[in-house]
Coordinates of C-alpha atoms and ligand atoms in Angstrom, one line a residue:
M290 CA 5.9 -17.5 -21.4
T291 CA 9.4 -16.1 -21.4
L292 CA 10.7 -12.6 -21.3
V293 CA 11.8 -12.9 -24.9
D294 CA 8.2 -13.6 -25.9
L295 CA 7.1 -10.5 -24.2
G296 CA 9.1 -8.3 -26.6
I297 CA 9.7 -5.7 -23.9
P298 CA 11.8 -2.9 -25.3
G299 CA 15.3 -2.9 -23.7
I300 CA 14.8 -6.2 -22.0
G301 CA 14.2 -8.9 -24.5
R302 CA 16.8 -11.5 -25.2
T303 CA 19.6 -10.1 -23.0
A304 CA 17.5 -9.9 -19.9
K305 CA 19.1 -11.8 -17.0
Q306 CA 16.8 -13.9 -14.8
L307 CA 17.4 -13.2 -11.1
P308 CA 18.8 -16.1 -9.1
L309 CA 16.6 -18.3 -7.0
M310 CA 17.2 -18.1 -3.3
P311 CA 18.6 -21.4 -2.1
A312 CA 16.1 -23.5 -0.2
D313 CA 18.1 -23.5 3.0
E314 CA 18.1 -19.7 2.9
Q315 CA 14.4 -19.6 2.2
A316 CA 13.8 -21.9 5.2
G317 CA 15.5 -19.3 7.4
L318 CA 13.3 -16.4 6.3
D319 CA 10.8 -14.8 8.7
P320 CA 7.4 -16.3 7.7
Y321 CA 6.1 -13.0 6.7
M322 CA 9.0 -12.4 4.3
A323 CA 8.5 -16.0 3.0
T324 CA 4.9 -15.3 2.2
I325 CA 4.6 -15.0 -1.6
V326 CA 1.0 -14.1 -1.9
G327 CA -0.6 -12.3 1.1
Y328 CA -3.2 -9.8 1.8
R329 CA -2.5 -6.1 2.6
K330 CA -5.0 -3.3 3.0
S331 CA -4.3 -1.9 -0.5
G332 CA -4.6 -5.3 -2.2
L333 CA -3.6 -8.9 -2.6
S334 CA 0.2 -8.7 -2.7
L335 CA 2.6 -10.7 -4.9
N336 CA 6.1 -10.8 -3.5
H337 CA 8.2 -13.5 -5.0
I338 CA 11.3 -11.4 -5.2
I339 CA 12.9 -10.1 -2.0
G340 CA 16.1 -8.0 -1.5
C341 CA 16.7 -4.4 -2.1
P342 CA 19.8 -2.2 -2.3
L343 CA 18.1 1.2 -1.8
D344 CA 18.8 1.3 2.0
C345 CA 15.9 3.6 3.1
G346 CA 16.5 3.9 6.8
Y347 CA 12.9 3.5 7.8
C348 CA 12.4 0.4 5.6
V349 CA 9.8 -2.1 6.9
R350 CA 12.1 -4.9 6.2
H351 CA 13.8 -4.1 9.5
F352 CA 10.7 -5.6 11.2
W353 CA 11.4 -9.0 9.7
G354 CA 15.2 -9.2 9.8
N355 CA 15.6 -8.8 6.1
F356 CA 17.1 -5.3 5.8
D357 CA 20.6 -6.6 5.1
D358 CA 19.4 -8.6 2.1
K359 CA 20.5 -6.2 -0.6
S360 CA 20.4 -8.3 -3.8
P361 CA 17.0 -9.2 -5.2
H362 CA 16.3 -13.0 -5.4
L363 CA 13.4 -15.0 -6.6
L364 CA 11.6 -17.2 -4.1
V365 CA 9.9 -19.1 -7.0
P366 CA 9.9 -18.7 -10.8
T367 CA 7.7 -15.9 -12.0
E368 CA 5.4 -18.3 -13.9
Q369 CA 4.7 -20.1 -10.6
A370 CA 4.2 -16.9 -8.7
I371 CA 1.5 -15.8 -11.2
D372 CA -0.3 -19.1 -10.8
M373 CA -0.2 -18.7 -7.0
L374 CA -1.7 -15.2 -7.3
I375 CA -4.6 -16.0 -9.5
T376 CA -5.5 -19.3 -7.7
H377 CA -5.4 -17.6 -4.3
P378 CA -8.8 -17.9 -2.6
G379 CA -9.0 -14.2 -2.2
F380 CA -8.4 -13.4 -5.8
E381 CA -11.4 -12.4 -7.8
P382 CA -10.9 -11.5 -11.4
H383 CA -11.8 -7.8 -12.1
V384 CA -12.4 -7.1 -8.4
T385 CA -9.4 -7.8 -6.2
P386 CA -6.8 -5.0 -6.1
V387 CA -3.3 -6.4 -6.6
Q388 CA 0.0 -5.1 -5.5
V389 CA 3.2 -6.3 -7.1
F390 CA 6.6 -6.2 -5.3
N391 CA 5.4 -3.9 -2.5
K392 CA 7.0 -5.5 0.4
A393 CA 10.7 -6.4 0.0
T394 CA 12.1 -4.9 -3.2
D395 CA 11.6 -2.1 -5.7
P396 CA 9.7 -3.2 -8.8
F397 CA 11.7 -0.9 -11.1
L398 CA 15.2 -2.2 -10.1
P399 CA 16.9 -3.4 -13.3
G400 CA 16.8 -7.1 -12.3
V401 CA 13.2 -6.9 -11.0
K402 CA 11.6 -4.9 -13.8
P403 CA 11.4 -7.8 -16.3
H404 CA 9.5 -9.9 -13.8
L405 CA 7.1 -7.0 -13.1
F406 CA 6.4 -6.7 -16.7
Q407 CA 6.0 -10.5 -17.1
V408 CA 3.4 -10.5 -14.3
L409 CA 1.5 -7.5 -15.7
T410 CA 1.5 -9.0 -19.2
A411 CA 0.3 -12.4 -18.0
L412 CA -2.6 -10.9 -16.1
D413 CA -3.5 -8.5 -18.9
E414 CA -3.5 -11.3 -21.5
R415 CA -6.2 -13.0 -19.4
G416 CA -8.4 -9.9 -19.8
Y417 CA -8.4 -9.0 -16.1
T418 CA -9.4 -5.5 -15.3
N419 CA -8.2 -5.5 -11.6
H420 CA -6.5 -2.5 -10.1
I421 CA -2.7 -3.1 -10.0
L422 CA -0.6 -1.0 -7.7
V423 CA 3.1 -0.6 -8.4
I424 CA 5.0 1.3 -5.8
T425 CA 8.5 2.6 -6.7
R426 CA 11.0 5.3 -6.0
F427 CA 13.3 4.1 -8.8
K428 CA 13.9 5.0 -12.4
I429 CA 11.0 4.9 -14.8
T430 CA 11.8 5.5 -18.5
A431 CA 9.7 6.4 -21.5
E432 CA 10.2 2.8 -22.7
D433 CA 8.8 1.5 -19.4
M434 CA 5.8 3.7 -19.8
A435 CA 5.3 2.3 -23.4
V436 CA 5.1 -1.2 -21.9
L437 CA 2.6 -0.1 -19.3
E438 CA 0.6 1.8 -21.9
S439 CA 0.5 -1.3 -24.1
L440 CA -1.6 -3.1 -21.6
Q441 CA -5.3 -3.4 -22.6
H442 CA -7.2 -4.3 -19.5
L443 CA -5.5 -3.9 -16.2
R444 CA -6.0 -0.6 -14.3
V445 CA -2.4 0.1 -13.4
T446 CA -1.4 2.8 -10.9
L447 CA 2.2 3.8 -10.4
L448 CA 2.7 5.2 -6.9
L449 CA 6.0 7.1 -6.8
T450 CA 7.2 7.4 -3.3
Y451 CA 8.7 10.8 -2.7
S452 CA 9.1 12.5 0.6
G453 CA 11.3 15.5 0.0
I454 CA 13.7 14.2 2.7
R455 CA 17.2 15.3 1.9
D456 CA 19.1 13.5 4.7
E457 CA 21.0 10.7 2.9
R458 CA 21.1 8.7 6.2
I459 CA 17.4 8.4 6.0
E460 CA 17.1 8.1 2.2
P461 CA 20.3 7.4 0.3
I462 CA 18.4 7.9 -2.9
A463 CA 17.8 11.5 -1.9
K464 CA 21.1 12.6 -3.3
S465 CA 19.8 12.0 -6.8
D466 CA 16.6 13.3 -8.3
I467 CA 15.7 9.8 -9.7
T468 CA 12.2 9.8 -8.3
L469 CA 11.4 13.4 -9.5
T470 CA 12.6 12.5 -13.0
S471 CA 10.5 9.3 -12.9
L472 CA 7.5 11.3 -11.8
R473 CA 7.9 13.7 -14.7
T474 CA 8.5 10.9 -17.2
A475 CA 5.5 8.9 -16.0
A476 CA 3.2 12.0 -16.0
A477 CA 4.3 13.0 -19.5
H478 CA 3.6 9.5 -21.0
K479 CA 0.5 8.4 -19.1
Q480 CA -2.7 7.8 -21.0
R481 CA -4.4 4.8 -19.3
T482 CA -1.8 4.4 -16.6
A483 CA -2.5 6.4 -13.4
V484 CA 0.3 8.2 -11.7
V485 CA 0.2 9.0 -7.9
L486 CA 2.7 10.9 -5.9
Y487 CA 3.0 8.9 -2.8
W488 CA 4.1 11.5 -0.2
R489 CA 5.6 9.4 2.6
P490 CA 6.9 9.2 5.2
I491 CA 6.0 12.6 6.6
V492 CA 7.8 13.0 9.9
P493 CA 7.9 16.2 12.0
G494 CA 11.4 17.7 11.7
W495 CA 12.4 15.5 8.7
N496 CA 10.3 17.0 5.9
T497 CA 7.7 19.2 7.4
D498 CA 9.2 22.7 6.9
P499 CA 7.1 24.8 4.6
A500 CA 9.6 24.9 1.8
T501 CA 10.0 21.1 1.7
M502 CA 6.2 20.6 1.7
A503 CA 5.7 23.1 -1.0
H504 CA 8.4 21.4 -3.1
V505 CA 6.8 18.0 -2.7
L506 CA 3.4 19.3 -3.6
D507 CA 4.8 21.0 -6.6
A508 CA 6.3 17.7 -7.7
G509 CA 2.8 16.3 -7.7
R510 CA 1.4 19.0 -10.0
D511 CA 1.0 16.7 -13.0
A512 CA 0.1 13.5 -11.1
D513 CA -3.4 12.2 -11.0
A514 CA -3.5 12.2 -7.2
I515 CA -1.3 12.8 -4.2
V516 CA -1.6 10.3 -1.3
F517 CA 0.1 11.3 2.0
T518 CA 0.9 9.2 5.0
G519 CA 3.2 8.9 8.0
Y520 CA 5.9 6.6 9.3
Y521 CA 5.9 3.2 11.0
H522 CA 7.6 3.8 14.3
Q523 CA 8.8 0.5 15.6
E524 CA 11.7 -0.7 17.6
A525 CA 13.8 -2.2 14.8
N526 CA 13.9 0.8 12.4
D527 CA 14.1 3.2 15.4
A528 CA 17.2 1.5 16.6
Y529 CA 18.7 1.5 13.1
L530 CA 18.0 5.2 12.5
R531 CA 19.4 6.2 15.9
S532 CA 22.5 4.2 15.2
L533 CA 23.0 6.5 12.3
G534 CA 22.6 9.5 14.5
V535 CA 19.2 10.4 13.0
E536 CA 16.8 12.1 15.4
L537 CA 13.2 11.0 15.7
P538 CA 10.4 13.0 17.2
F539 CA 9.0 9.8 18.8
G540 CA 10.2 7.7 21.7
P541 CA 9.9 4.0 22.7
D542 CA 6.5 4.6 24.2
D543 CA 5.2 5.5 20.8
Y544 CA 5.9 2.2 19.0
H545 CA 2.8 1.1 17.2
R546 CA 1.8 -1.3 14.5
R547 CA 0.1 1.5 12.6
K548 CA 1.6 4.5 11.0
T549 CA 2.0 7.7 12.9
M550 CA 0.2 10.8 11.7
S551 CA -1.1 13.2 14.4
D552 CA -4.2 15.4 14.0
E553 CA -1.8 18.4 14.0
L554 CA 0.4 17.0 11.2
D555 CA -2.6 16.0 9.2
A556 CA -3.9 19.6 9.4
T557 CA -0.5 20.9 8.5
V558 CA -0.4 18.8 5.3
V559 CA -3.9 19.7 4.3
A560 CA -3.2 23.4 4.8
A561 CA 0.0 23.2 2.8
W562 CA -1.9 21.5 0.0
R563 CA -4.6 24.2 0.0
A564 CA -2.0 26.9 0.0
S565 CA 0.0 25.3 -2.8
G566 CA -2.5 26.3 -5.5
I567 CA -2.0 23.0 -7.4
N568 CA -5.1 21.2 -8.7
T569 CA -4.0 17.7 -7.9
P570 CA -6.4 16.1 -5.4
L571 CA -5.0 15.0 -2.0
F572 CA -6.0 11.8 -0.3
R573 CA -5.4 10.2 3.1
K574 CA -5.8 6.7 1.9
T575 CA -4.0 4.8 -0.9
S576 CA -7.0 3.1 -2.2
C577 CA -8.8 6.5 -2.4
G578 CA -6.1 8.0 -4.6
V579 CA -6.0 4.8 -6.7
G580 CA -9.8 4.7 -7.2
Y581 CA -10.0 8.4 -8.0
A582 CA -7.2 8.2 -10.5
H583 CA -9.2 5.5 -12.5
G584 CA -12.5 7.2 -12.1
A585 CA -13.7 4.5 -9.7
A586 CA -15.0 4.5 -6.1
D587 CA -12.6 3.7 -3.3
Y588 CA -12.4 -0.1 -3.0
N589 CA -11.9 -0.1 0.8
G590 CA -15.2 1.5 1.6
H591 CA -13.6 4.5 3.4
W592 CA -16.8 6.4 2.7
G593 CA -18.1 4.8 5.8
V594 CA -15.3 6.3 8.0
P595 CA -16.2 9.8 9.4
G596 CA -13.7 12.6 8.7
L597 CA -11.8 11.1 5.8
C598 CA -13.6 12.5 2.9
D599 CA -13.6 16.3 3.6
I600 CA -10.6 16.9 1.2
C601 CA -11.9 14.7 -1.6
P602 CA -13.4 16.2 -4.9
A603 CA -17.2 16.4 -4.7
K604 CA -17.5 14.2 -7.8
Q605 CA -15.5 11.5 -6.2
Q606 CA -17.5 11.8 -3.0
R607 CA -20.7 11.2 -5.0
R608 CA -19.1 8.2 -6.7
C609 CA -18.1 6.6 -3.4
A610 CA -21.5 7.4 -1.8
A611 CA -23.3 5.7 -4.7
A612 CA -21.1 2.6 -4.5
H613 CA -21.3 2.3 -0.7
T614 CA -23.8 -0.3 0.2
T615 CA -24.2 -1.9 3.6
P616 CA -24.0 -5.6 3.1
T617 CA -26.9 -7.8 4.1
P618 CA -26.2 -10.6 6.5
A619 CA -26.7 -13.0 3.6
A620 CA -24.1 -11.2 1.4
L621 CA -21.6 -11.2 4.3
D622 CA -22.2 -14.9 5.1
A623 CA -21.6 -15.7 1.5
V624 CA -18.2 -14.0 1.5
L625 CA -17.2 -15.4 4.8
G626 CA -18.2 -18.9 3.6
R627 CA -16.2 -18.5 0.4
L628 CA -13.1 -17.5 2.4
G629 CA -13.5 -20.3 4.9
F630 CA -14.6 -18.1 7.8
T631 CA -18.1 -19.5 8.3
G632 CA -19.2 -18.9 11.9
V633 CA -17.1 -15.9 12.6
P634 CA -19.1 -13.5 14.9
Y635 CA -19.9 -10.2 13.4
R636 CA -22.0 -7.1 14.0
I637 CA -23.0 -4.8 11.1
D638 CA -22.8 -1.2 12.1
E639 CA -23.2 2.1 10.2
G640 CA -20.2 2.4 7.9
H641 CA -18.3 -0.7 9.1
I642 CA -18.7 -4.3 10.2
W643 CA -17.2 -5.5 13.5
V644 CA -15.7 -9.0 13.5
S645 CA -13.8 -10.9 16.1
G646 CA -10.9 -13.4 15.8
L647 CA -9.8 -12.5 12.2
T648 CA -6.3 -11.2 11.4
E649 CA -5.7 -8.3 9.1
M650 CA -4.8 -10.6 6.2
Q651 CA -8.1 -12.4 6.7
R652 CA -10.2 -9.2 7.0
Y653 CA -8.9 -7.4 3.9
P654 CA -10.3 -9.8 1.3
I655 CA -13.7 -9.5 2.9
Q656 CA -13.4 -5.7 2.8
H657 CA -12.4 -5.7 -0.9
L658 CA -15.1 -8.2 -2.0
L659 CA -17.7 -6.1 -0.2
G660 CA -16.3 -2.6 -0.6
F661 CA -17.1 -2.1 3.0
Q662 CA -14.9 -1.5 6.1
I663 CA -14.2 -4.6 8.2
W664 CA -12.9 -3.8 11.7
N665 CA -11.7 -6.1 14.5
V666 CA -13.0 -5.5 18.0
D667 CA -9.5 -6.3 19.4
S668 CA -7.7 -3.6 17.4
P669 CA -10.4 -1.0 16.8
H670 CA -10.4 2.1 14.7
F671 CA -11.3 5.4 16.3
D672 CA -12.9 8.5 14.8
G673 CA -10.3 10.9 13.6
A674 CA -7.4 8.5 13.8
H675 CA -8.3 7.0 10.4
G676 CA -6.6 3.7 11.1
R677 CA -3.4 5.3 12.3
S678 CA -1.4 5.0 15.5
P679 CA -3.3 6.7 18.4
L680 CA -0.4 9.1 19.0
G681 CA -1.6 12.7 18.5
H682 CA -5.3 11.8 18.3
T683 CA -8.0 12.5 20.8
I684 CA -10.3 9.5 21.3
G685 CA -13.8 10.4 22.3
E686 CA -15.8 8.6 24.9
T687 CA -18.5 7.8 22.3
D688 CA -15.9 5.9 20.3
L689 CA -14.8 3.9 23.3
A690 CA -18.4 3.1 24.1
A691 CA -19.0 1.9 20.5
V692 CA -16.1 -0.5 20.7
E693 CA -17.2 -1.9 24.1
A694 CA -20.7 -2.4 22.7
A695 CA -19.3 -4.3 19.8
K696 CA -17.0 -6.4 22.0
A697 CA -19.8 -7.3 24.3
E698 CA -21.9 -8.5 21.5
L699 CA -19.3 -10.6 19.8
T700 CA -18.0 -13.7 21.4
L701 CA -14.3 -14.0 20.8
A702 CA -13.7 -16.7 18.3
A703 CA -10.6 -18.7 18.1
R704 CA -8.1 -17.0 15.8
Y705 CA -7.9 -18.4 12.4
E706 CA -4.5 -19.1 11.1
D707 CA -3.1 -17.0 8.4
D708 CA -3.2 -18.7 5.0
Ligands
SF4_149 S1 -15.0 10.1 -1.1 FE1 -14.0 9.5 0.8 S2 -13.8 7.2 0.5 FE2 -14.2 8.1 -1.5 S3 -12.2 8.4 -2.5 FE3 -12.8 10.3 -1.4 S4 -11.9 10.2 0.6 FE4 -11.9 8.1 -0.3

């Protein structure tokens, strides 16, 4: 299918295809950046376009040496990428949540948008009802919304990243109100498309004064949900931000592979939301906001995680509780077998399953296929931290004992290679 066939308003015949990245340049990419279909917690991710000019100072592309790549390039043609997605072993029609262009570009950049719509149309034409997550901070027009609204089957969620940060060194896009305008446009035209205000990153001293928090919450007044989260504090983006003279409230000892959101900051955010008077529900987890916005239970099984659901609407809590079923060993074995992980040691606990020797990318498809949390004994979750960096959380002795018990039971298996 070509873009002309799609009949997308404003794109059609004059749309320019992005250039393919030369093979020698692709060979030099970090393996993570070169991965076209990979698993993330919020879904199976399709990323066959990399390169972004928006220059957000905290961008995760710093981690993989790709931040200086400002022009979007295709890694493979979009038709091929679609095929790679739907033939991936972790893809289950109607079940697997999918993210499009969530790693290395913005899906609504002018050159990228035709490819986004091509992917969505191709999946929708197959009748798939999967969740589709599209994360952007760029311009969304009424015509764009008409394209999204024309889809018949996919459950599309637009997650509009808006932090309220006004420091252009951190977010150059902050000098315009592009994202706020996009939020308003999306909210005004949504019927079957869900719209989530993605409030991130929240960093003490950057955007945590009461006026900024109230402003962001007000921006989410007409969204279906607000999801809030912290900032990835790692050496590469720390060095970049400091080189610009930006002050961070964290030091080198605080680097962590998970996002930072202390108990105190979590409480501040929740209090600001309660005080705001808006009716939009607030969520700590992306999949919770996405599920709620489509009238569905959370697909990551967070109902099994203590302390996450206290801010969730009662109706949604009932929905998640009803959908939350502890897998039988037979059901788990079947999923492990399907994904090629037969023999991986596991322990089924209340609210989660411990495994050993599986990477994040390998655990997430199990989690999505079962709707149940899959935890690794080598990188455990602790009560209250909710899968975040331990900075600013108190870890109880009971939690440590539970991890040790699980570790003792599971023999460490050889790590499986990422697919
Ligand atoms: S009830 Fe809990 S798991 Fe379900 S959407 Fe709400 S916060 Fe998430």
